[in-house]
Amino acid sequence: MIRLDRVSYSYPRATSPALNDLSVDIPAGQFCAVIGANGAGKSTLCSALAGFVPHFYRGRLTGTVEVAGIDIAASSLAELAGTVGLVFSNPFNQITGARFSVRDEVAFGLENMGVPRAEMETRIDYILQFAGLAGLAERPPFALSGGQQQRLAIASVLVMRPRVLVLDEPTSQLDPVGSREVFTVLRDLAATDEATVVLAEQKLEWVAAFADRVLVLHEGRLVADGLPGDILASPDLQRYGLEPTRYTRAARAAQAAGLRPEGDTLPVTLEQAAEFFA
Amino acid sequence: MNLSVENISFTYPGGAEALRGVTLDIASGEAVAIVGENGAGKTTLVKHLNGLLKPTRGRVIVGEWDTREHTVAKMAARVGFVFQNPDDQIIERTVGDEVAFGPRQLGQSAPDALANATAALEMVELAAESGTHPYDLTAPQRKLMTLASVLAMRTPVVIFDEPTMGQDARGVALIGNIIETLKSEDRTVIIITHDIDFCADHFERVVAMADGRVLADGPAADVLAQADLLATTNVEPPQLIRLAQALGLPGAPLSTDGFIASLRRRDGTR
């Protein structure tokens, strides 16, 4: 569904590339997390998958980015909009500012896609309910709290049912239960092949619990690619500016203290940790 | 400087009642984390502590000052406030001027303001960016810059709204160190956060809010261990407490060391 072949990209006037010789294939229906320190290239990768790199940011892109068979460089943002949905990390950058109510904001993308009115109403009602925004449908978008704006940004993208969903730290302002709900929906969309999901995320506990696969970026390069259990328990993690989950840290400390044998597979999730320490 | 929130309620003009009778006493030098679901009233509450909002009922006393009787500009000398979204508070054209803006507004001399700004930028590891335009920083760097601009004011009370949002592990550690430094200087630190593990690392007292009210207020280990109560405001206990509870371990460990100690206690009795 997504294919990157030797992709490098530099922002205008940048002295070093934001993406450096990236090659990766992401099959349909996969929930793929992208992790790395700030500045590693996560947001740039998200922008490239949605075509904002290079169409909006300009700069120099080499190699091929292909999403659902579309060559990003050879297509326009308008063509891509129906296929790829991008959720920005800061909802303020996502909300159009052209709509006076939450309901109309969610309708914006569907109107541009020419969805029939009756279907539009059904889809909007459903998504507002799902996002916990039904009671706020008539409020102006910028009168919402930070967390509510973030849910609106996610709802506005999900309502278009894109085949490829790209999300850049989509739950940074959500409470823990709200975050869990969003990640559960993303996992279900991927598991039922409704969407292929690419998620840039700092909170590794969520990545461990929900992703099928983890890519690690470091200074624009892809430095690791594998299962969450392997990547997140790897001793290399800290070299890339990432901290393992508390579960992994507790397991290492228990081994160091001689309470658990060295060499056991380290846990990365609550369930695995409960088994490790049982 | 003591803070006293006395049974306050607040209704936004034409809007919902955001606070419904909140009472809270915070002593000088305390470190308090406020947690709770989106829309619980957390940000509304802290905006009362620096006088940005005045209560509809009840009163807020900041070191003898009733916030209703003092301007926000005057309150700023006592209570520093770092907004959730850094772009809500950027004024100047260089990072250095931006961070010196607050201290200058408080009437510090130019050399003092510069010295405080420089020290604050060093704390957030942005000293090299002093001549950069704020909007040429990345979003996480801008957040650290706004943190520095509040630190530079050297206020006795510092409030952070979601300080770790968008930060990577290194940024989170940096902010953790800043909070520990403020605590060691006996300044009062109040944060709003959804990052419960960060809360467990640095805050001795936790206030859980829901629906404009205080749901629980007490030592971190007590409040953060009440999974059922926290669930009613969309919060989950920190990772190590969840693990300890899943294993039936004694106590509510907030740190790896605490967890290992609980583990030893259980394994020792087997």
Coordinates of N, CA and C in Angstrom, one line a residue, chain A residues 21-161:
Chain A
D21 N 17.8 8.6 2.4 CA 17.9 7.3 1.7 C 17.0 6.2 2.4
L22 N 15.7 6.6 2.5 CA 14.7 5.7 3.2 C 14.0 4.8 2.2
S23 N 14.1 3.5 2.5 CA 13.3 2.5 1.7 C 12.5 1.6 2.6
V24 N 11.2 1.5 2.3 CA 10.4 0.7 3.2 C 9.1 0.3 2.4
D25 N 8.5 -0.8 2.7 CA 7.2 -1.2 2.1 C 6.3 -1.5 3.3
I26 N 5.1 -0.9 3.2 CA 4.1 -1.1 4.2 C 2.8 -1.7 3.6
P27 N 2.6 -3.0 3.9 CA 1.4 -3.6 3.2 C 0.1 -3.1 3.7
A28 N -1.0 -3.3 2.9 CA -2.3 -2.9 3.3 C -2.7 -3.5 4.6
G29 N -3.4 -2.7 5.4 CA -3.9 -3.2 6.7 C -2.9 -3.3 7.8
Q30 N -1.7 -2.8 7.6 CA -0.8 -2.8 8.7 C -0.9 -1.5 9.5
F31 N -0.7 -1.7 10.8 CA -0.6 -0.5 11.8 C 0.9 -0.4 12.1
C32 N 1.5 0.6 11.5 CA 2.9 0.8 11.5 C 3.2 2.1 12.3
A33 N 4.0 2.0 13.4 CA 4.4 3.1 14.2 C 5.8 3.6 13.8
V34 N 5.9 4.9 13.8 CA 7.2 5.5 13.5 C 7.7 6.2 14.7
I35 N 8.9 5.8 15.3 CA 9.4 6.4 16.5 C 10.8 7.0 16.3
G36 N 11.2 7.9 17.2 CA 12.5 8.5 17.0 C 12.4 9.8 17.8
A37 N 13.6 10.4 18.1 CA 13.7 11.6 18.8 C 13.1 12.8 18.0
N38 N 12.9 13.9 18.6 CA 12.4 15.1 17.8 C 13.6 15.4 16.8
G39 N 13.2 15.7 15.6 CA 14.2 16.0 14.6 C 14.7 14.8 13.8
A40 N 14.2 13.6 14.2 CA 14.6 12.4 13.5 C 14.0 12.2 12.1
G41 N 12.9 12.9 11.8 CA 12.3 12.8 10.5 C 10.9 12.3 10.5
K42 N 10.3 12.1 11.7 CA 9.0 11.5 11.8 C 7.9 12.3 11.1
S43 N 7.9 13.6 11.4 CA 6.8 14.5 10.9 C 7.1 14.7 9.4
T44 N 8.3 14.7 9.0 CA 8.6 14.9 7.5 C 8.1 13.6 6.8
L45 N 8.3 12.5 7.4 CA 7.9 11.3 6.7 C 6.3 11.3 6.6
C46 N 5.7 11.7 7.6 CA 4.2 11.8 7.6 C 3.8 12.8 6.4
S47 N 4.5 13.9 6.4 CA 4.2 14.9 5.3 C 4.4 14.4 3.9
A48 N 5.5 13.5 3.8 CA 5.8 13.0 2.5 C 4.7 12.0 2.1
L49 N 4.1 11.2 3.0 CA 3.1 10.2 2.7 C 1.8 10.9 2.2
A50 N 1.6 12.1 2.7 CA 0.4 12.9 2.3 C 0.6 13.9 1.2
G51 N 1.9 13.9 0.7 CA 2.2 14.8 -0.4 C 2.6 16.2 0.0
F52 N 2.4 16.6 1.3 CA 2.8 18.0 1.7 C 4.3 18.2 1.4
V53 N 5.1 17.1 1.6 CA 6.4 17.1 1.0 C 6.3 16.4 -0.3
P54 N 6.7 16.9 -1.4 CA 7.2 18.3 -1.6 C 6.2 19.4 -2.0
H55 N 5.0 19.0 -2.2 CA 4.1 20.0 -2.9 C 3.8 21.2 -2.1
F56 N 3.8 21.1 -0.8 CA 3.5 22.3 0.1 C 4.8 23.0 0.5
Y57 N 5.7 22.1 1.0 CA 7.0 22.6 1.6 C 8.0 22.9 0.6
R58 N 7.8 22.4 -0.7 CA 8.9 22.6 -1.7 C 10.1 21.8 -1.3
G59 N 11.3 22.3 -1.5 CA 12.5 21.6 -1.1 C 12.8 20.5 -2.2
R60 N 13.8 19.6 -1.9 CA 14.2 18.7 -2.9 C 13.9 17.2 -2.5
L61 N 13.1 16.5 -3.2 CA 12.8 15.1 -3.0 C 13.4 14.3 -4.1
T62 N 14.1 13.2 -3.7 CA 14.6 12.3 -4.6 C 14.1 10.9 -4.2
G63 N 14.1 9.9 -5.1 CA 13.6 8.6 -4.9 C 12.1 8.6 -5.1
T64 N 11.4 7.5 -4.8 CA 10.0 7.4 -5.1 C 9.1 7.2 -3.8
V65 N 8.1 8.0 -3.7 CA 7.1 7.7 -2.6 C 5.8 7.3 -3.3
E66 N 5.3 6.1 -3.1 CA 4.1 5.6 -3.8 C 3.1 5.2 -2.7
V67 N 1.9 5.8 -2.8 CA 0.8 5.5 -1.8 C -0.4 5.0 -2.6
A68 N -0.8 3.8 -2.3 CA -2.0 3.2 -3.1 C -1.8 3.3 -4.6
G69 N -0.6 3.1 -5.0 CA -0.3 3.1 -6.4 C -0.1 4.5 -7.0
I70 N -0.2 5.5 -6.2 CA -0.1 6.9 -6.7 C 1.4 7.3 -6.4
D71 N 2.0 7.8 -7.5 CA 3.3 8.4 -7.3 C 3.1 9.8 -6.7
I72 N 3.6 10.1 -5.5 CA 3.3 11.3 -4.8 C 3.8 12.5 -5.6
A73 N 5.0 12.4 -6.1 CA 5.7 13.6 -6.7 C 4.9 13.9 -8.0
A74 N 4.3 12.9 -8.7 CA 3.7 13.2 -10.0 C 2.2 13.5 -9.8
S75 N 1.7 13.6 -8.6 CA 0.3 13.8 -8.4 C 0.1 15.1 -7.6
S76 N -1.2 15.6 -7.5 CA -1.4 16.8 -6.8 C -2.0 16.5 -5.4
L77 N -1.9 17.5 -4.5 CA -2.5 17.4 -3.2 C -4.0 17.1 -3.3
A78 N -4.7 17.7 -4.3 CA -6.1 17.4 -4.4 C -6.4 16.0 -4.7
E79 N -5.6 15.4 -5.6 CA -5.8 14.0 -6.0 C -5.5 13.1 -4.8
L80 N -4.5 13.5 -4.0 CA -4.2 12.6 -2.9 C -5.2 12.7 -1.7
A81 N -5.9 13.8 -1.6 CA -6.7 14.1 -0.5 C -7.8 13.0 -0.2
G82 N -8.3 12.4 -1.3 CA -9.3 11.3 -1.2 C -8.7 10.0 -0.7
T83 N -7.4 9.8 -0.9 CA -6.7 8.6 -0.6 C -6.0 8.6 0.8
V84 N -5.3 9.7 1.0 CA -4.5 9.7 2.3 C -5.1 10.8 3.2
G85 N -5.3 10.4 4.4 CA -5.8 11.4 5.5 C -4.6 11.6 6.4
L86 N -4.3 12.9 6.6 CA -3.2 13.3 7.6 C -3.8 14.0 8.8
V87 N -3.5 13.5 10.0 CA -3.8 14.2 11.2 C -2.5 14.9 11.8
F88 N -2.5 16.2 11.8 CA -1.4 16.9 12.4 C -1.3 16.8 13.9
S89 N -0.1 17.0 14.4 CA 0.1 16.9 15.8 C -0.6 18.1 16.5
N90 N -0.6 19.3 15.9 CA -1.3 20.4 16.5 C -2.6 20.7 15.8
P91 N -3.7 20.4 16.5 CA -5.0 20.6 15.8 C -5.3 22.0 15.3
F92 N -4.6 22.9 15.9 CA -4.7 24.3 15.5 C -4.3 24.5 14.0
N93 N -3.4 23.7 13.6 CA -2.9 23.8 12.2 C -3.8 23.0 11.2
Q94 N -4.7 22.2 11.8 CA -5.6 21.4 11.0 C -7.0 22.0 10.7
I95 N -7.5 22.6 11.8 CA -8.9 23.1 11.7 C -8.9 24.3 10.7
T96 N -9.9 24.2 9.8 CA -9.8 25.1 8.6 C -9.9 26.6 8.9
G97 N -10.6 26.9 10.0 CA -10.8 28.3 10.3 C -11.9 28.9 9.4
A98 N -12.4 28.1 8.4 CA -13.4 28.6 7.5 C -14.8 28.2 7.9
R99 N -14.9 27.5 9.0 CA -16.2 27.0 9.4 C -16.6 27.4 10.8
F100 N -17.9 27.7 11.0 CA -18.3 28.3 12.3 C -18.8 27.3 13.3
S101 N -19.0 26.0 12.9 CA -19.4 25.0 13.9 C -18.6 23.7 13.7
V102 N -18.6 23.0 14.8 CA -17.9 21.7 14.7 C -18.5 20.8 13.6
R103 N -19.8 20.8 13.5 CA -20.5 20.0 12.5 C -20.1 20.4 11.1
D104 N -20.0 21.7 10.8 CA -19.6 22.1 9.5 C -18.1 21.8 9.2
E105 N -17.3 21.9 10.3 CA -15.9 21.6 10.1 C -15.8 20.1 9.7
V106 N -16.5 19.2 10.3 CA -16.4 17.8 9.9 C -16.9 17.6 8.5
A107 N -17.9 18.4 8.1 CA -18.5 18.3 6.8 C -17.6 18.7 5.7
F108 N -16.6 19.6 6.0 CA -15.8 20.3 5.0 C -15.1 19.3 4.0
G109 N -14.5 18.2 4.5 CA -13.8 17.3 3.6 C -14.8 16.6 2.7
L110 N -16.0 16.2 3.3 CA -17.0 15.4 2.6 C -17.6 16.2 1.5
E111 N -17.8 17.5 1.7 CA -18.3 18.4 0.7 C -17.4 18.5 -0.5
N112 N -16.1 18.6 -0.1 CA -15.1 18.7 -1.2 C -15.0 17.4 -2.0
M113 N -15.4 16.3 -1.4 CA -15.4 15.0 -2.1 C -16.7 14.8 -2.9
G114 N -17.6 15.7 -2.6 CA -18.9 15.5 -3.3 C -19.8 14.4 -2.8
V115 N -19.7 14.1 -1.5 CA -20.5 13.0 -1.0 C -22.0 13.5 -0.9
P116 N -22.9 12.6 -1.3 CA -24.4 13.0 -1.3 C -24.8 13.5 0.1
R117 N -25.7 14.4 0.2 CA -26.1 15.0 1.5 C -26.6 14.0 2.5
A118 N -27.4 13.1 2.1 CA -28.0 12.2 3.1 C -26.9 11.3 3.7
E119 N -26.0 10.8 2.9 CA -24.9 10.0 3.4 C -24.0 10.8 4.3
M120 N -23.8 12.1 3.8 CA -22.9 13.0 4.6 C -23.5 13.1 6.0
E121 N -24.8 13.4 6.2 CA -25.4 13.5 7.5 C -25.2 12.3 8.4
T122 N -25.4 11.1 7.8 CA -25.2 9.9 8.5 C -23.8 9.7 9.0
R123 N -22.8 10.0 8.1 CA -21.4 9.8 8.4 C -21.0 10.8 9.5
I124 N -21.5 12.0 9.4 CA -21.1 13.1 10.4 C -21.7 12.7 11.8
D125 N -23.0 12.3 11.8 CA -23.6 12.0 13.1 C -22.8 10.9 13.7
Y126 N -22.4 9.9 12.9 CA -21.7 8.7 13.5 C -20.3 9.2 14.1
I127 N -19.6 10.0 13.3 CA -18.2 10.3 13.7 C -18.3 11.3 14.9
L128 N -19.3 12.2 15.0 CA -19.3 13.1 16.1 C -19.6 12.3 17.4
Q129 N -20.5 11.3 17.3 CA -20.8 10.4 18.4 C -19.5 9.7 18.8
F130 N -18.9 9.1 17.9 CA -17.6 8.4 18.1 C -16.6 9.3 18.8
A131 N -16.5 10.5 18.4 CA -15.4 11.4 18.9 C -15.8 12.1 20.2
G132 N -17.0 11.8 20.7 CA -17.5 12.4 21.9 C -17.8 13.9 21.7
L133 N -18.1 14.3 20.5 CA -18.4 15.7 20.2 C -19.8 16.0 19.8
A134 N -20.7 15.0 20.0 CA -22.1 15.2 19.6 C -22.7 16.4 20.3
G135 N -22.4 16.5 21.6 CA -23.0 17.6 22.4 C -22.4 19.0 22.0
L136 N -21.3 19.0 21.3 CA -20.6 20.2 21.0 C -20.7 20.6 19.5
A137 N -21.6 19.9 18.8 CA -21.7 20.1 17.3 C -21.9 21.5 16.8
E138 N -22.6 22.3 17.6 CA -22.9 23.7 17.1 C -21.9 24.7 17.7
R139 N -20.9 24.3 18.5 CA -19.9 25.2 19.0 C -18.9 25.6 17.9
P140 N -18.4 26.9 18.0 CA -17.3 27.2 17.1 C -16.0 26.4 17.3
P141 N -15.4 25.9 16.3 CA -14.2 25.0 16.5 C -13.2 25.5 17.5
F142 N -12.9 26.8 17.4 CA -11.8 27.4 18.2 C -12.3 27.7 19.6
A143 N -13.6 27.5 19.9 CA -14.0 27.6 21.3 C -13.9 26.3 22.1
L144 N -13.4 25.2 21.4 CA -13.2 24.0 22.1 C -11.9 24.0 22.9
S145 N -11.8 23.1 23.9 CA -10.6 22.9 24.6 C -9.5 22.2 23.7
G146 N -8.3 22.2 24.1 CA -7.2 21.6 23.3 C -7.5 20.2 22.9
G147 N -8.0 19.4 23.9 CA -8.3 18.0 23.7 C -9.4 17.8 22.8
Q148 N -10.4 18.7 22.9 CA -11.6 18.6 22.1 C -11.3 18.9 20.6
Q149 N -10.4 19.9 20.5 CA -9.9 20.3 19.1 C -9.2 19.1 18.5
Q150 N -8.4 18.4 19.3 CA -7.7 17.3 18.8 C -8.6 16.2 18.3
R151 N -9.7 16.0 19.1 CA -10.6 14.9 18.7 C -11.4 15.4 17.4
L152 N -11.6 16.7 17.3 CA -12.3 17.2 16.1 C -11.4 17.0 14.8
A153 N -10.1 17.2 15.0 CA -9.1 17.0 13.9 C -9.1 15.6 13.5
I154 N -9.1 14.7 14.4 CA -9.1 13.2 14.1 C -10.5 12.9 13.4
A155 N -11.6 13.4 13.9 CA -12.9 13.1 13.4 C -13.0 13.6 11.9
S156 N -12.5 14.8 11.7 CA -12.6 15.4 10.4 C -11.8 14.5 9.3
V157 N -10.8 13.8 9.7 CA -10.1 13.0 8.8 C -10.7 11.6 8.7
L158 N -11.1 11.0 9.8 CA -11.7 9.7 9.8 C -13.0 9.7 9.0
V159 N -13.8 10.8 9.0 CA -15.1 10.8 8.4 C -14.9 10.6 6.9
M160 N -13.7 11.0 6.3 CA -13.5 10.8 4.9 C -13.2 9.4 4.5
R161 N -13.0 8.5 5.5 CA -12.6 7.1 5.3 C -11.5 6.9 4.3

